[in-house]
Structures are given as C-alpha cells and as structure tokens.
Amino acid sequence: MISAVKGMNDLFGKRAVRWGRMEEDIKLLVSNANFTEMRTPMVEEIALFKRGVGETTDVVQKEMYDFLDKKGRHIAMRPEGTASVVRAFIEHGIAMNEPMPFKVFYIGPFFRYERPQKGRYRQFHQLGIEILGDETAQMDAEMIFTAFRVLTHFKIDAEVHINSIGCKECRPAYREKLVEYFASKKEHLCEDCKTRINTNPLRLLDCKICDPKSKYKDIPVMTDHLCGACDDHFKQLQKSLAIFHVPYIIDPFIVRGLDYYTRTAFEVVANTGGSQNAVAGGGRYDNLVADIGGPDTPATGFAMGLERLFDLIPEDFYSESMLSAGYALCDEAVDDLVHFAKHMSHHPIRFFADYKPKKFKKALQKADKTGAAFMFIIGEDEVKEKKILMKNMKTGEQKVYGQHEVMIIVR
Ligand code: ATP
Ligand code: MG
C-alpha cells in the first residue's frame, strides 16, 4: 500500500470544513486592515532562500526540500514566505509602481524537512503578512497587533514576546560581546552551538538543545546595547503596542532563526504549557530587500503556523451548519428527488440527496449516520401528490409538505 509522504497530511471531512472557515475568517480580518493577497510559486531557485533566509540558519542548512530539475536547475520547495514576497516585490518593480507601504498577506503550504511530531510537519501551512516600505515602530506595532488580533478573534489565550535585535550599527559590537562571553563556556555547548559561536552567535540564545539561557543568568542582552536610534524605535514600539492594547513581555532571548531581521523581533506563544506552542513569529527586516538586489526598502512582517493555530481554536468556536438529506423510497420517486436537489441548491442549506431508492428504515439509518438534522423522503404517495415528507431527526416529528414549500420550513 502506498501511503502519504512522511510528515505530510491529508485534510478532509469535518476538519476540512473548520479549516476552510478558519481561513475565511483570517482573510476577512487581514483584508479589513488593507492587506491584499500575494500568491507566489511553491518553489524558487534555492539561491533565493540561501540569500534571503541565511546560509547559517537551520532552515537552510538542514530543513530544505531541494532538487535538481530536468535542466539541472537547483530548486527548493519554499520553507517560508518572506523571501518569495521580496523576490516578487523586486521583480515586478512594486516599489516604483504601487503606493507604499505595500501590504500583502499569504496563506498556503510550506515545506521543511523536520522530525514530524505534533505541531511540526514536513508540509505545514502559514498565514504571513508583509509590509514593505515603512520603517516606523508604529507599523511594527500594527503588524504585531494583526497577529494578536487573529488570535483574539479565535478566543486564544497567548503571550506576545518582543525584543529588539538592533541594526548594522549596534549589533556587531554586541555580537562580539556574546562571542567573548561564550568563548570560555564552549565545552558546555552543543555541537551546533560550537559552530554557531562563529557563524551566528545570536542563535545561541534560543538554542533548545544546550539551552544556555536557562543555565547562565548573566548573558549580555541586545537591549542593553542598542544604539540611540534603535533604542528610540524600541521605546516607540512599546508605546504603540500599549495603545493597540496588546499586552507584551520583553524577552531578550527572542532572536528569530533568520538572519535578515533588524530591530523588532517578536513571537507569540500560546498559553498551553505544551511544546510547539510558538504560534507566530516575525519582525523587522530592513536589509533584506537591498540584500537580494532591490531598492533600499524597510520592511516588517510575521508568519503564523496554521496547524498550531487550528489546534488552539476552541471546540465550540464554530457550530456546524445544519445538514439535510433526501431519499427516494421507489424508482418512481427518483426524478422528483433530482428536482428537489436542484430546488435546494438555490438556498443556503447544506443538503445532499441519495438517488438509490431504499426502504424507509434504511434511509433513516443512513440519515442518522451522516448526522442529518432533517430528512426528506419521497415515496409513491408523495410522487402522486407532488409532496415530500420531512422528518426532524432530533424530535422524530414528521410532516408532509408540498415539494416547493420546503424552504419556508427548514429556515
Ligand atoms: P520553531 O521554533 O517551532 O521551529 P520556527 O522559528 O522555525 O519555529 P518560523 O520560521 O518563525 O518558525 O515560522 C513561523 C511559524 O510557523 C511558527 O511559529 C510555527 O507556528 C510554524 N511552523 C514552523 N515550522 C513548522 C512546522 N515544521 N510544522 C508546523 N508549523 C511550523
Ligand atoms: Mg523551526
């Protein structure tokens, strides 16, 4: 038997219905804040992710799904969305052709070769927003508020952790401090972190393997080493978040896995106590557009894991819409049932017909099994009189109506 590729899921039935409604709600929420959708391909040249995500990140070093196409081009399944949005932004000259800031959202599948477990898959889905062409701390606050707004819409209790990771001016000196600090502690670090000291020392701060932040209490933090401009930006961010009524915690160990972030970094963590409880993360990436060859463009954005979001939505958040089922009891009734199905299609009622004639008892069993709230039956007598029998599955009550009358009843 052939089964699905490891770490990749099928979506169907009730879960698919809830998932679809979740996506609809999200699209409405972000559209109201004037984000428009951007769809980019599932694959890109691998060079884009190497430059856009960063050669030294786990995403690029370990988690990429890549392959050579028939012409030998090195292609990767997209592991995240920002690099593609920026590539498209540059390729279509959006900076010249559209009013700034340019606000986009995306929803779709992403691919990372990770060890599958709850909340961690090889094909997973993200909502992302990106705002290009605006450097203000207020816009960062709006961006974080948008993530928070999605969670509060779904009645999810979550914490917002913010940090500033500085800029090209102040980060290098801080980086040196970190390298110095950890130089004497090398033997207590995991293999990855021993390399990271030289390649990407900030990533030591959120390493889940050797977990230095729980072991050492005097690790230098970026917020103590910000330049004047970054410090002002961070203060303004906090002020604006307060105005947006977003409660936040300053967490100097939020560094994000990706190299292109500047200043604002944030993460939203669900208050479930479980692992894989980071629902969303993001921040400012003022250098990425220029790094990929575009015009100097400040930018900010986040990505939210939709599987993790979905699992946090309270069970009773969506009530199921009522289902009705139609059955024919004899061959002569089938055409009337077809006609009835056509009739029902004009109305906002979830209805399905079973065109294979069956005995009343069998129809009742089937309707019960599918969870129908109402059952419609057409038998010999009903055909003659152009009538239909409606049964309320909950109360057992049944009544005969004209075949065109039904809309009045089910409403
Ligand atoms: P984590 O620390 O959990 O690996 P990350 O820092 O790699 O997360 P990002 O690259 O910031 O995650 O992606 C944003 C969000 O996408 C995460 O907060 C998470 O909700 C979700 N996400 C990331 N990787 C996966 C995955 N393999 N499966 C499911 N969701 C994921
Ligand atoms: Mg990860």
CSV table of C-alpha atoms and ligand atoms in Angstrom, one decimal, residues 7 58-59 63 79-80 110-127 203 206 208 256-258 261 266-268 276-282 302-309, ligand 1:
chain,number,residue,atom,x,y,z
A,7,GLY,CA,5.1,14.4,7.8
A,58,ASP,CA,18.7,25.6,10.4
A,59,VAL,CA,16.0,26.2,7.7
A,63,GLU,CA,15.4,21.6,6.6
A,79,PRO,CA,10.4,26.8,3.6
A,80,GLU,CA,9.0,30.2,4.4
A,110,PHE,CA,5.4,25.4,3.2
A,111,PHE,CA,7.9,22.6,3.4
A,112,ARG,CA,10.6,21.8,5.9
A,113,TYR,CA,12.4,18.6,6.4
A,114,GLU,CA,12.0,18.2,10.1
A,115,ARG,CA,11.3,15.4,12.5
A,116,PRO,CA,7.5,15.1,12.4
A,117,GLN,CA,5.6,15.4,15.7
A,118,LYS,CA,2.5,17.2,17.0
A,119,GLY,CA,2.5,20.8,15.6
A,120,ARG,CA,5.6,20.0,13.4
A,121,TYR,CA,5.1,18.7,9.9
A,122,ARG,CA,7.0,18.5,6.7
A,123,GLN,CA,4.3,20.2,4.8
A,124,PHE,CA,2.6,22.8,7.0
A,125,HIS,CA,0.7,26.0,6.4
A,126,GLN,CA,1.3,29.5,7.3
A,127,LEU,CA,-0.5,32.8,7.3
A,203,ARG,CA,21.2,31.9,17.7
A,206,ASP,CA,17.4,30.4,21.6
A,208,LYS,CA,16.7,24.3,22.5
A,256,ARG,CA,14.4,34.5,15.5
A,257,GLY,CA,16.0,31.9,13.3
A,258,LEU,CA,16.5,34.0,10.3
A,261,TYR,CA,15.9,40.7,10.9
A,266,PHE,CA,8.6,39.0,18.3
A,267,GLU,CA,7.0,35.7,18.9
A,268,VAL,CA,3.5,34.8,20.0
A,276,GLN,CA,5.4,23.6,19.8
A,277,ASN,CA,3.4,26.4,21.4
A,278,ALA,CA,5.0,29.2,19.3
A,279,VAL,CA,2.2,30.1,17.1
A,280,ALA,CA,3.6,33.1,15.2
A,281,GLY,CA,6.9,34.9,14.9
A,282,GLY,CA,8.4,37.7,12.9
A,302,PHE,CA,5.2,37.8,10.6
A,303,ALA,CA,4.3,34.2,9.8
A,304,MET,CA,1.8,32.2,11.8
A,305,GLY,CA,1.6,28.4,11.8
A,306,LEU,CA,-1.9,27.4,10.8
A,307,GLU,CA,-1.8,23.8,12.2
A,308,ARG,CA,-0.8,25.2,15.6
A,309,LEU,CA,-3.5,27.9,15.3
B,1,ATP,P1,10.0,26.5,15.7
B,1,ATP,O1,10.9,27.2,16.7
B,1,ATP,O2,8.8,26.0,16.3
B,1,ATP,O3,10.7,25.5,14.8
B,1,ATP,P2,10.4,28.5,13.7
B,1,ATP,O4,11.1,29.6,14.4
B,1,ATP,O5,11.1,27.5,12.8
B,1,ATP,O6,9.5,27.7,14.8
B,1,ATP,P3,9.2,30.3,11.8
B,1,ATP,O7,10.1,30.0,10.8
B,1,ATP,O8,9.2,31.6,12.5
B,1,ATP,O9,9.2,29.1,12.9
B,1,ATP,O10,7.7,30.1,11.3
B,1,ATP,C1,6.5,30.7,11.9
B,1,ATP,C2,5.5,29.7,12.4
B,1,ATP,O11,5.3,28.7,11.6
B,1,ATP,C3,6.0,29.1,13.7
B,1,ATP,O12,5.7,29.9,14.8
B,1,ATP,C4,5.1,27.8,13.8
B,1,ATP,O13,3.8,28.1,14.3
B,1,ATP,C5,5.0,27.5,12.3
B,1,ATP,N1,5.9,26.4,11.9
B,1,ATP,C6,7.2,26.4,11.7
B,1,ATP,N2,7.7,25.2,11.3
B,1,ATP,C7,6.7,24.4,11.3
B,1,ATP,C8,6.5,23.0,11.0
B,1,ATP,N3,7.5,22.2,10.6
B,1,ATP,N4,5.3,22.5,11.2
B,1,ATP,C9,4.2,23.2,11.6
B,1,ATP,N5,4.3,24.5,11.9
B,1,ATP,C10,5.5,25.1,11.7
